[in-house]
CSV table of C-alpha atoms in Angstrom, one decimal:
chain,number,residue,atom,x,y,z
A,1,UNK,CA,0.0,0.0,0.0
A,2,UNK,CA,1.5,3.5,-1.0
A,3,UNK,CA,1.5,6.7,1.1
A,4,UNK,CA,-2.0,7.9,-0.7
A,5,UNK,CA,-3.8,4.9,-0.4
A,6,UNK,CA,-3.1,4.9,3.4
A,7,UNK,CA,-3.5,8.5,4.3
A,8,UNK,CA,-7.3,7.9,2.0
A,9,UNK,CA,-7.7,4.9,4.2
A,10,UNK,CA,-7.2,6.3,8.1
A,11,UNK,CA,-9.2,9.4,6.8
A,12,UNK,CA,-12.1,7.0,6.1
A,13,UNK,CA,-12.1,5.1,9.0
A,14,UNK,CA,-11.6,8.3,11.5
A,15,UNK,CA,-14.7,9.7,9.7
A,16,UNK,CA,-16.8,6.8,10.0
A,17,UNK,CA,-15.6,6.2,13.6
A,18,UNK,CA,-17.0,10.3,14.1
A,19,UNK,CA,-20.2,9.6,12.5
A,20,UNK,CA,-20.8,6.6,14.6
A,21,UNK,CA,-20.1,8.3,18.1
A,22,UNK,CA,-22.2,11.3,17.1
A,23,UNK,CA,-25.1,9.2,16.0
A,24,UNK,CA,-24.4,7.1,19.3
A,25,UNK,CA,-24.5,10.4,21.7
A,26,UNK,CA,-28.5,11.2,20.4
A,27,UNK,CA,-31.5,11.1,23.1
A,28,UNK,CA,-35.1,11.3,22.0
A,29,UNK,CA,-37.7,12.2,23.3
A,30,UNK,CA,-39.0,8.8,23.6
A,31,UNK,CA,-37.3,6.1,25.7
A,32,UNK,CA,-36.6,4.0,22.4
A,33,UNK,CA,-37.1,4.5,18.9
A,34,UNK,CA,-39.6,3.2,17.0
A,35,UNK,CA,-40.1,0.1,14.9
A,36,UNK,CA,-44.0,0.4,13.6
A,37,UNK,CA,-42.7,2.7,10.5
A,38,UNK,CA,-45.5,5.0,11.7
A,39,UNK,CA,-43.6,8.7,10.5
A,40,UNK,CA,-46.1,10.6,12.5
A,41,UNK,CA,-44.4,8.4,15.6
A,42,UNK,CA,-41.2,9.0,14.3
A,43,UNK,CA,-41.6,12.7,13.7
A,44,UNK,CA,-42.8,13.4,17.2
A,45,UNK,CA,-39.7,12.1,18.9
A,46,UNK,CA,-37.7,15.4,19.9
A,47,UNK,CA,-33.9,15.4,20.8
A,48,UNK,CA,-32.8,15.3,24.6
A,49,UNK,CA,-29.1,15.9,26.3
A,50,UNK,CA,-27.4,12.6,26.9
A,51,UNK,CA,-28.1,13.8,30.7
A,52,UNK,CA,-31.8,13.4,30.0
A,53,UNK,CA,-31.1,9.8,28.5
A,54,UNK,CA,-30.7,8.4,31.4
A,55,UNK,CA,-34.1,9.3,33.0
A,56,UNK,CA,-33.7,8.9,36.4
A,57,UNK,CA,-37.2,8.0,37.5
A,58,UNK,CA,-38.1,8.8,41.1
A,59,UNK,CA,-39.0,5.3,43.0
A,60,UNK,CA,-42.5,5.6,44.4
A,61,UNK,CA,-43.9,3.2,46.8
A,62,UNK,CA,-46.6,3.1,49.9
A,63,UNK,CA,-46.1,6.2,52.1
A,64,UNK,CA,-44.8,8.5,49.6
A,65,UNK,CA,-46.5,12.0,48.9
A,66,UNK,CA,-46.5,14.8,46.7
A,67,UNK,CA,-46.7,15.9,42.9
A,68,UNK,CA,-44.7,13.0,41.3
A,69,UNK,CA,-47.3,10.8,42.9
A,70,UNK,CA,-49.9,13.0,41.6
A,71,UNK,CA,-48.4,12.3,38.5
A,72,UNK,CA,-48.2,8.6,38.6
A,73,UNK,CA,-51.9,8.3,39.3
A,74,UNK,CA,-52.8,10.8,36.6
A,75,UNK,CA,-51.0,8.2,33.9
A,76,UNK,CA,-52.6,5.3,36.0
A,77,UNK,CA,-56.2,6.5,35.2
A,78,UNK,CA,-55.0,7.7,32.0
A,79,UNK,CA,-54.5,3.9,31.0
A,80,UNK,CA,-57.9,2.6,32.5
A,81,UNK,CA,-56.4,2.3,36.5
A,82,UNK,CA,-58.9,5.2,38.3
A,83,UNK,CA,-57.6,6.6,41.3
A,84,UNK,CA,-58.3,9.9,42.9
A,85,UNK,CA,-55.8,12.3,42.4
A,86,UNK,CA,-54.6,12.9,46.2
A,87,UNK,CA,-50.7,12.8,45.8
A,88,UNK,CA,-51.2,10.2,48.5
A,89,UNK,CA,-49.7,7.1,47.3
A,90,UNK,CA,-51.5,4.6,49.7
A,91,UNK,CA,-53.2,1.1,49.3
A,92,UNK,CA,-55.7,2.1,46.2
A,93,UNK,CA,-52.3,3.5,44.3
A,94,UNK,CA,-50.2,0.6,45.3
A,95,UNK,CA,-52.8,-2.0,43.8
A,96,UNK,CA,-53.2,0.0,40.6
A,97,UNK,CA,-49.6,0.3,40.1
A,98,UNK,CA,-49.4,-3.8,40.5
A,99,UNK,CA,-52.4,-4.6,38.1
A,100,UNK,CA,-50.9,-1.9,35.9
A,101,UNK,CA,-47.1,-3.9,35.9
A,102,UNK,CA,-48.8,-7.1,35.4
A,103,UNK,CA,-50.3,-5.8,32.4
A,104,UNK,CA,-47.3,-4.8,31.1
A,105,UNK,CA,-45.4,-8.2,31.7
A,106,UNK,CA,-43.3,-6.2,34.7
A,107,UNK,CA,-42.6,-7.5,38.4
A,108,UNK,CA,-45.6,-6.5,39.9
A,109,UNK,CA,-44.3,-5.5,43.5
A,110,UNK,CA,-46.3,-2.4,43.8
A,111,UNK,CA,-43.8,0.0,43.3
A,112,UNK,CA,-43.0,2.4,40.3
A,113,UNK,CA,-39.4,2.3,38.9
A,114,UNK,CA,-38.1,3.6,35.8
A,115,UNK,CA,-39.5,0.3,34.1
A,116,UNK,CA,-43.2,1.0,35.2
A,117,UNK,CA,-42.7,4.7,34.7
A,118,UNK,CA,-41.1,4.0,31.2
A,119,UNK,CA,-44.3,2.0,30.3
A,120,UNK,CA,-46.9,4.7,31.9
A,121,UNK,CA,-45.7,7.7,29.7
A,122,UNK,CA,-47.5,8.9,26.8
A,123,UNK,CA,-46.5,10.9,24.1
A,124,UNK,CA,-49.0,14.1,23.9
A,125,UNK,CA,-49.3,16.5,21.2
A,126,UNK,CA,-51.8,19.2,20.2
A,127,UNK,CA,-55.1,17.1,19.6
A,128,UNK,CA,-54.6,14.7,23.1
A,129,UNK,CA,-57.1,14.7,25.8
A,130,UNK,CA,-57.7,12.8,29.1
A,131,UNK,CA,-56.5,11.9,32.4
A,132,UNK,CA,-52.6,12.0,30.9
A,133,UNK,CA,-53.0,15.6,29.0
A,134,UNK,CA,-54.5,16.4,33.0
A,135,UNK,CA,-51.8,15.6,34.8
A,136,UNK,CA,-49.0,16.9,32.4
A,137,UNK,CA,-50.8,20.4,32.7
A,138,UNK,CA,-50.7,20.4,36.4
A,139,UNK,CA,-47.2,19.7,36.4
A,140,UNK,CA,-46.3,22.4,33.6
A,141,UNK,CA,-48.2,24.1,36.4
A,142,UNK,CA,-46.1,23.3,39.2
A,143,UNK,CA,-42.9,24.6,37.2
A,144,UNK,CA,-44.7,27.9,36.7
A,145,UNK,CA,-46.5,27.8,33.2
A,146,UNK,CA,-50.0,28.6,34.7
A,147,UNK,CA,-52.5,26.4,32.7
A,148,UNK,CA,-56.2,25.3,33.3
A,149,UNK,CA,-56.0,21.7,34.1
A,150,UNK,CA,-58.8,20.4,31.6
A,151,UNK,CA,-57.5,17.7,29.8
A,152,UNK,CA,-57.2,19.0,26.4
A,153,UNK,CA,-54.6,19.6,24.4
A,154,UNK,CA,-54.4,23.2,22.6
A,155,UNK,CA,-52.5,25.8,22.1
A,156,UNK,CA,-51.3,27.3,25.5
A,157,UNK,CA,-50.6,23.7,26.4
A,158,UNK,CA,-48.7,23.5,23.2
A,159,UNK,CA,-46.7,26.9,23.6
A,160,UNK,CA,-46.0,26.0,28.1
A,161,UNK,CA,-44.3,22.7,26.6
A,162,UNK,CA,-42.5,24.4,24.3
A,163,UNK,CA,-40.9,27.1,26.8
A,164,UNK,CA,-40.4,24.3,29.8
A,165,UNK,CA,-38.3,22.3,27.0
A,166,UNK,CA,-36.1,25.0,26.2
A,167,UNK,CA,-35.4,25.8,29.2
A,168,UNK,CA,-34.6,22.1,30.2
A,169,UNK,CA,-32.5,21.5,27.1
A,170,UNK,CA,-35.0,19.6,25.2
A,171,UNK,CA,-35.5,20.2,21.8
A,172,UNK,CA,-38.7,22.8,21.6
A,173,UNK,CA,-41.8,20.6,19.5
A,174,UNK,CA,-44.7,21.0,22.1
A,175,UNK,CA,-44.9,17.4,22.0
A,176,UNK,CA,-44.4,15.8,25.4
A,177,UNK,CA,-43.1,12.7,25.1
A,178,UNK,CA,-40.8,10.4,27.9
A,179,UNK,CA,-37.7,12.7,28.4
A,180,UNK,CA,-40.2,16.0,29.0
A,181,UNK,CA,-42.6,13.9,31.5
A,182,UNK,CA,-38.9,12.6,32.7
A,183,UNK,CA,-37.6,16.5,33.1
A,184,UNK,CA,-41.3,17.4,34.4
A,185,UNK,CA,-41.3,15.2,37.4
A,186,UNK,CA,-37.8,15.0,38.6
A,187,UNK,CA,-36.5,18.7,38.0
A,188,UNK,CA,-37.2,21.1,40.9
A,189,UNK,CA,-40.9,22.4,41.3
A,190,UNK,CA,-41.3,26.2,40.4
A,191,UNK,CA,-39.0,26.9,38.0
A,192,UNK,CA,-40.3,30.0,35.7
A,193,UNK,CA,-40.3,30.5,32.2
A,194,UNK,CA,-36.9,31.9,30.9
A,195,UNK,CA,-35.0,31.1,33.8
A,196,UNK,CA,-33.1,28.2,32.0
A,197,UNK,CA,-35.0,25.6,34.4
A,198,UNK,CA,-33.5,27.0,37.4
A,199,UNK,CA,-36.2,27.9,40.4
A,200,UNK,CA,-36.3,31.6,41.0
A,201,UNK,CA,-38.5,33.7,43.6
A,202,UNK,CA,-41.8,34.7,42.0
A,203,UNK,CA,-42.6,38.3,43.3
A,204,UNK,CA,-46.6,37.4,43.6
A,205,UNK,CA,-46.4,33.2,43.9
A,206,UNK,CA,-49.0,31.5,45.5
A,207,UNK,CA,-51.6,33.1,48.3
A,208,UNK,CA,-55.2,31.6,49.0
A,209,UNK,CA,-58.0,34.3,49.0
A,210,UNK,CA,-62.1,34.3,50.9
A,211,UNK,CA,-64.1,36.4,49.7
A,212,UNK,CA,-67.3,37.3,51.5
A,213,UNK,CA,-70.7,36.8,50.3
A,214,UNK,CA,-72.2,39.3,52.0
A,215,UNK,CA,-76.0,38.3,51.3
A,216,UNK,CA,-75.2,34.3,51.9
A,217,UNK,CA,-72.3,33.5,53.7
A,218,UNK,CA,-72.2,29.9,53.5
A,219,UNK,CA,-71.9,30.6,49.7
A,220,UNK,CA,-68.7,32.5,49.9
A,221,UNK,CA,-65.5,31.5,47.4
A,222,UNK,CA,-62.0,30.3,48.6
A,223,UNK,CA,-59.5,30.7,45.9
A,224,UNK,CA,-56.0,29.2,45.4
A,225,UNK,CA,-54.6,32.3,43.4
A,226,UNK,CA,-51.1,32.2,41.5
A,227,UNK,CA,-49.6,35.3,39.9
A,228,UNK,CA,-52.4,37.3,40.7
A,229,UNK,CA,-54.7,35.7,38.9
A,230,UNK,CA,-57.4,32.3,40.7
A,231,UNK,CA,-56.2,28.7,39.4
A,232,UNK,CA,-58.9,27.4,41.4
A,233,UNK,CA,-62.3,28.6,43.4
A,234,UNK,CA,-64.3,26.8,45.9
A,235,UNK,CA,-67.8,27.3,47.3
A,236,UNK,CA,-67.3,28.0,51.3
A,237,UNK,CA,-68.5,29.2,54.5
A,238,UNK,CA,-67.5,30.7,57.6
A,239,UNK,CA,-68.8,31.1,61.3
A,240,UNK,CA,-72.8,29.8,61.6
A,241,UNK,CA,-74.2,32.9,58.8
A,242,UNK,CA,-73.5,35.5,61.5
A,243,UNK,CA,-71.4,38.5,59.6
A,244,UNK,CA,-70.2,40.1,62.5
A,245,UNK,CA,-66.5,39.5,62.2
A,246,UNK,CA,-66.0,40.2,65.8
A,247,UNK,CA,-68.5,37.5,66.9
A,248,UNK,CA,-66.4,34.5,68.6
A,249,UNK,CA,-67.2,31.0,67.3
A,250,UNK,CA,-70.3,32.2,65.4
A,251,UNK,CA,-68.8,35.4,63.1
A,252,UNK,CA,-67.0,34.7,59.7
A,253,UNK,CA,-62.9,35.4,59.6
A,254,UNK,CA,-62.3,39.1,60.7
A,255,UNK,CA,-61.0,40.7,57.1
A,256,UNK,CA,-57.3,40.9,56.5
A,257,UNK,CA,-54.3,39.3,55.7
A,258,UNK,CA,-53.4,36.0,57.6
A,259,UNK,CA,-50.2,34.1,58.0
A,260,UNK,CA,-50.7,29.8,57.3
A,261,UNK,CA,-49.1,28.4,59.9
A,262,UNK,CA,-49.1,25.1,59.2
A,263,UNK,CA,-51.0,22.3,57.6
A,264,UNK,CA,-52.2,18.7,58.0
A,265,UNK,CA,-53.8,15.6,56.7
A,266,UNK,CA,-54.3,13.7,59.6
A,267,UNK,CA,-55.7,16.3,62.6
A,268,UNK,CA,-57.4,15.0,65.3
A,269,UNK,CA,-58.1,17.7,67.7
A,270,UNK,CA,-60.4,16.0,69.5
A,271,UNK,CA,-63.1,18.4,71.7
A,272,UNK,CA,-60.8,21.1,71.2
A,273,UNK,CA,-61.5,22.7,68.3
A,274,UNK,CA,-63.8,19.4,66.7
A,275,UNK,CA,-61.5,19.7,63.6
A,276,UNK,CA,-60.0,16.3,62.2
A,277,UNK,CA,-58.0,15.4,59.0
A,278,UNK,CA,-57.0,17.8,56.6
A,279,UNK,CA,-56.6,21.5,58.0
A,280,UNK,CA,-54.7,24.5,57.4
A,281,UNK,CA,-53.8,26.7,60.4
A,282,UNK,CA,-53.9,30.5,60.2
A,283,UNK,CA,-52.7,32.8,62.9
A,284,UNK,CA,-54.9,34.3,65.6
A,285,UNK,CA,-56.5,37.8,64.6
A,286,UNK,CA,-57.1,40.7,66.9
A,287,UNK,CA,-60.8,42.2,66.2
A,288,UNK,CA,-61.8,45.5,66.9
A,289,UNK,CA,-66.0,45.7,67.2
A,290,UNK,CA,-66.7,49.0,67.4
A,291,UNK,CA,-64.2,52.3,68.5
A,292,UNK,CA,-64.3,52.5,72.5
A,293,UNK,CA,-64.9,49.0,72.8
A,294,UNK,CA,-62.7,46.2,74.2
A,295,UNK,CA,-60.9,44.6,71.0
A,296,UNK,CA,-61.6,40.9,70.8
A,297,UNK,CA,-59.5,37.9,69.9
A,298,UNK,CA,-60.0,35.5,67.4
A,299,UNK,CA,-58.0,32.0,67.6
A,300,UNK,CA,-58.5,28.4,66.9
A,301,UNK,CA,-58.8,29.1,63.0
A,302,UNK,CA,-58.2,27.0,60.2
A,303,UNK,CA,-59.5,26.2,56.8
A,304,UNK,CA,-60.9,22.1,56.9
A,305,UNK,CA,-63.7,20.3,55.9
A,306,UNK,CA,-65.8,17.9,58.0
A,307,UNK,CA,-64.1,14.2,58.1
A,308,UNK,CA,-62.3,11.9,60.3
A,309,UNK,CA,-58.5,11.7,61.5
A,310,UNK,CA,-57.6,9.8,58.4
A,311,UNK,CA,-59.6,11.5,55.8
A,312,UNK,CA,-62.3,9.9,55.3
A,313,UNK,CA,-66.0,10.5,56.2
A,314,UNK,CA,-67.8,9.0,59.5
A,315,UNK,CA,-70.6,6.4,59.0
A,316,UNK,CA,-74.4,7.8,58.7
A,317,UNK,CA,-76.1,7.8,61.5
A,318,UNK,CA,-80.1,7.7,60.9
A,319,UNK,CA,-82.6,10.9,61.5
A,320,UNK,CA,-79.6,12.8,62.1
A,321,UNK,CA,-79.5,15.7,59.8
A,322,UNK,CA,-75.5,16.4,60.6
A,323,UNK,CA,-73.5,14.1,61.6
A,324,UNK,CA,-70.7,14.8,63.3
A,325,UNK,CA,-67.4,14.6,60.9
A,326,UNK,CA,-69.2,13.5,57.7
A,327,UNK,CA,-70.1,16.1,55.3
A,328,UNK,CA,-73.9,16.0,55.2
A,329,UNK,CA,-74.8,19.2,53.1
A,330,UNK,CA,-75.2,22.7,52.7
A,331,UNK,CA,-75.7,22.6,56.7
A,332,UNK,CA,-71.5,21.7,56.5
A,333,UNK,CA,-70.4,24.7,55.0
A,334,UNK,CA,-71.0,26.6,58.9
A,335,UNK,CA,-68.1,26.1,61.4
A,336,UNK,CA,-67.0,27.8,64.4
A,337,UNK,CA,-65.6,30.8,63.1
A,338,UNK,CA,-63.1,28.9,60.3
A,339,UNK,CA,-63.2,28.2,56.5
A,340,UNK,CA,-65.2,25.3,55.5
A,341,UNK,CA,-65.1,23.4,52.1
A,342,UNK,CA,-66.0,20.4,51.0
A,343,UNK,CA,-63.7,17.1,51.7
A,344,UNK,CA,-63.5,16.8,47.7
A,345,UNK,CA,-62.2,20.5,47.7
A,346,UNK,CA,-60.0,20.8,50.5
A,347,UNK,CA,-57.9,17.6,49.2
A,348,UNK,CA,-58.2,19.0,45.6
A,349,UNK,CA,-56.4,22.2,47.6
A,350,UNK,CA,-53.8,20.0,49.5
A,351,UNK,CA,-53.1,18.1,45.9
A,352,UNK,CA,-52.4,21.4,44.3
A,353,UNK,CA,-50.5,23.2,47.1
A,354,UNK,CA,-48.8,20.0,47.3
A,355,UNK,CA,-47.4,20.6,43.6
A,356,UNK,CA,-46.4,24.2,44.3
A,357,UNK,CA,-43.9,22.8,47.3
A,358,UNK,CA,-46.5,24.5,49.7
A,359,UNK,CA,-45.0,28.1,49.9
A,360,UNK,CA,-43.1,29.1,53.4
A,361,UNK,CA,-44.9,32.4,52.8
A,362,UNK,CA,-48.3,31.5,52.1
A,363,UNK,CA,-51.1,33.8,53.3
A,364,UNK,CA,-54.8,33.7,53.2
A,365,UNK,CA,-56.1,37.2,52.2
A,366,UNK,CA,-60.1,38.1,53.3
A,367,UNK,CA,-62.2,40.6,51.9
């Protein structure tokens, strides 16, 4: 072989040997390519960083809490497993997951790994709708693309996908496939748009807000607001329909701003305050009823629902009209000078405070 023909030669073989490493270094979007020959498939795979090929899933089992497991039992309902949406991963969850791995010819031990999370995700696109499409908007959410969770597809989705995949180093299609639900769930909750992925301090955030109905009390609104603007409104009551804010145990909150000081799903007060389960605390108020006169203090206050110690609702006693911790009616929405809402409502509130890494700073603001 002469000089030429072995200079032509290495230069070959170091070019194919480039080729091959660069097509070797590629991530999509979905955990493996496709061998159906479907190019609408193929064309909504979008590129990842080799970082993001690894997808380290977050291992979820019985006990665990909090938007990833809100997640999990989004897709679980999304593929015919329905669970409520609590971010509670208990017994219900557990099962699911199980009857979902035996589907998929996975060990079935009840817990989600990268193999069962692998097998939940969907790929999503303008057009989807459902349970998955529900779940991936409350988690776009979360990371501060402020969305209406209502399981379609459309544009805003579309554009919030776009702007959380730049920013994670995903290539920018609006389609959500493994690597973005793999970016979604494990990178840290509240990122903003434009910050590169990194959290950063919103100057409004997250703040809960009662509004008085002057004419009905017990149909006042509790709101979850974020950036100013309400994600979600509840019907609820305070105090027994008296409006005298200075009234203890029978006058709605005094109006203000209030500090949360704390929350739980698992309260039992006892005779104390009768509250049990899920409860958010709010610091004590100082009332004023009218100039000259003696200002009063208002304690005990929380924002809960009617329910037992673990959640759920007490047994029906006959020709009782209320029973004690079970939600019986419109007669529910009164309490001892709190916040009232529905069980269904105040868990919905928990799920979605849960996502937003319940703010340090939270406040409840009455009008």
């Amino acid at each position: 072989m002469n000089r030429s023909t072995l200079w032509a030669t290495l230069t070959t073989t170091a070019l194919a040997i480039a080729a091959f490493a660069t097509l070797g270094t590629q991530a999509p979007d979905t955990a493996t390519a496709s061998s159906s020959g479907d190019p609408a498939s193929s064309a909504a795979r979008s590129a990842a960083p080799a970082s993001r090929n690894q997808q380290q899933w977050p291992t979820l089992r019985t006990g665990a809490q909090g938007s990833a497991v809100t997640a999990l039992q989004q897709l679980l309902t999304a593929h015919g497993h329905t669970l409520t949406t609590d971010g509670a991963f208990g017994g219900l969850t557990a099962a699911a997951v199980q009857a979902f791995q035996t589907e998929q010819h996975l060990q079935a031990d009840g817990v989600a790994g990268p193999n069962t999370w692998n097998a939940l995700t969907t790929t999503l696109r303008t057009g989807s709708q459902g349970a998955a499409v529900t779940a991936l908007q409350q988690l776009l959410t979360a990371h501060g693309h402020s969305l209406t969770a209502d399981g379609a597809f459309g544009g805003r989705t579309s554009a919030a996908v776009q702007t959380f995949q730049k920013n994670q180093g995903l290539q920018a299609d609006g389609v959500a496939g493994p690597a973005t639900w793999n970016a979604l769930i494990t990178a840290p909750a509240g990122a903003r748009p434009g910050t590169g992925g990194k959290a950063k301090a919103d100057p409004t955030g997250y703040s809960l807000k009662f509004t008085k109905n002057q004419n009905h009390p017990m149909y006042s609104t509790l709101a979850l607001v974020h950036n100013g603007k309400a994600v979600k409104t509840y019907r609820a009551g305070s105090g027994m329909g008296v409006t005298n804010e200075c009234a203890s145990g029978e006058g709605w909150l005094p109006s203000g701003t209030y500090q949360v000081k704390g929350h739980e799903r698992d309260r039992n007060s006892g005779l104390q305050t009768g509250i049990k389960g899920y409860a958010i605390q709010l610091a004590d108020k100082t009332c004023t009823p009218k100039a000259g006169q003696k200002t009063v203090k208002r304690d005990a206050l929380f924002i809960h629902s009617e329910m037992l110690s673990d959640g759920t609702q007490a047994i029906d006693i006959p020709l009782m009209d209320d029973d004690y911790y079970r939600w019986d009616g419109d007669i529910d929405y009164k309490s001892w000078g709190c916040i009232k809402i529905t069980p269904t409502d105040i868990k919905d509130l928990f799920s979605r405070l849960d996502r937003a890494g319940w703010p340090k700073n939270l406040t409840l603001h009455v009008s």
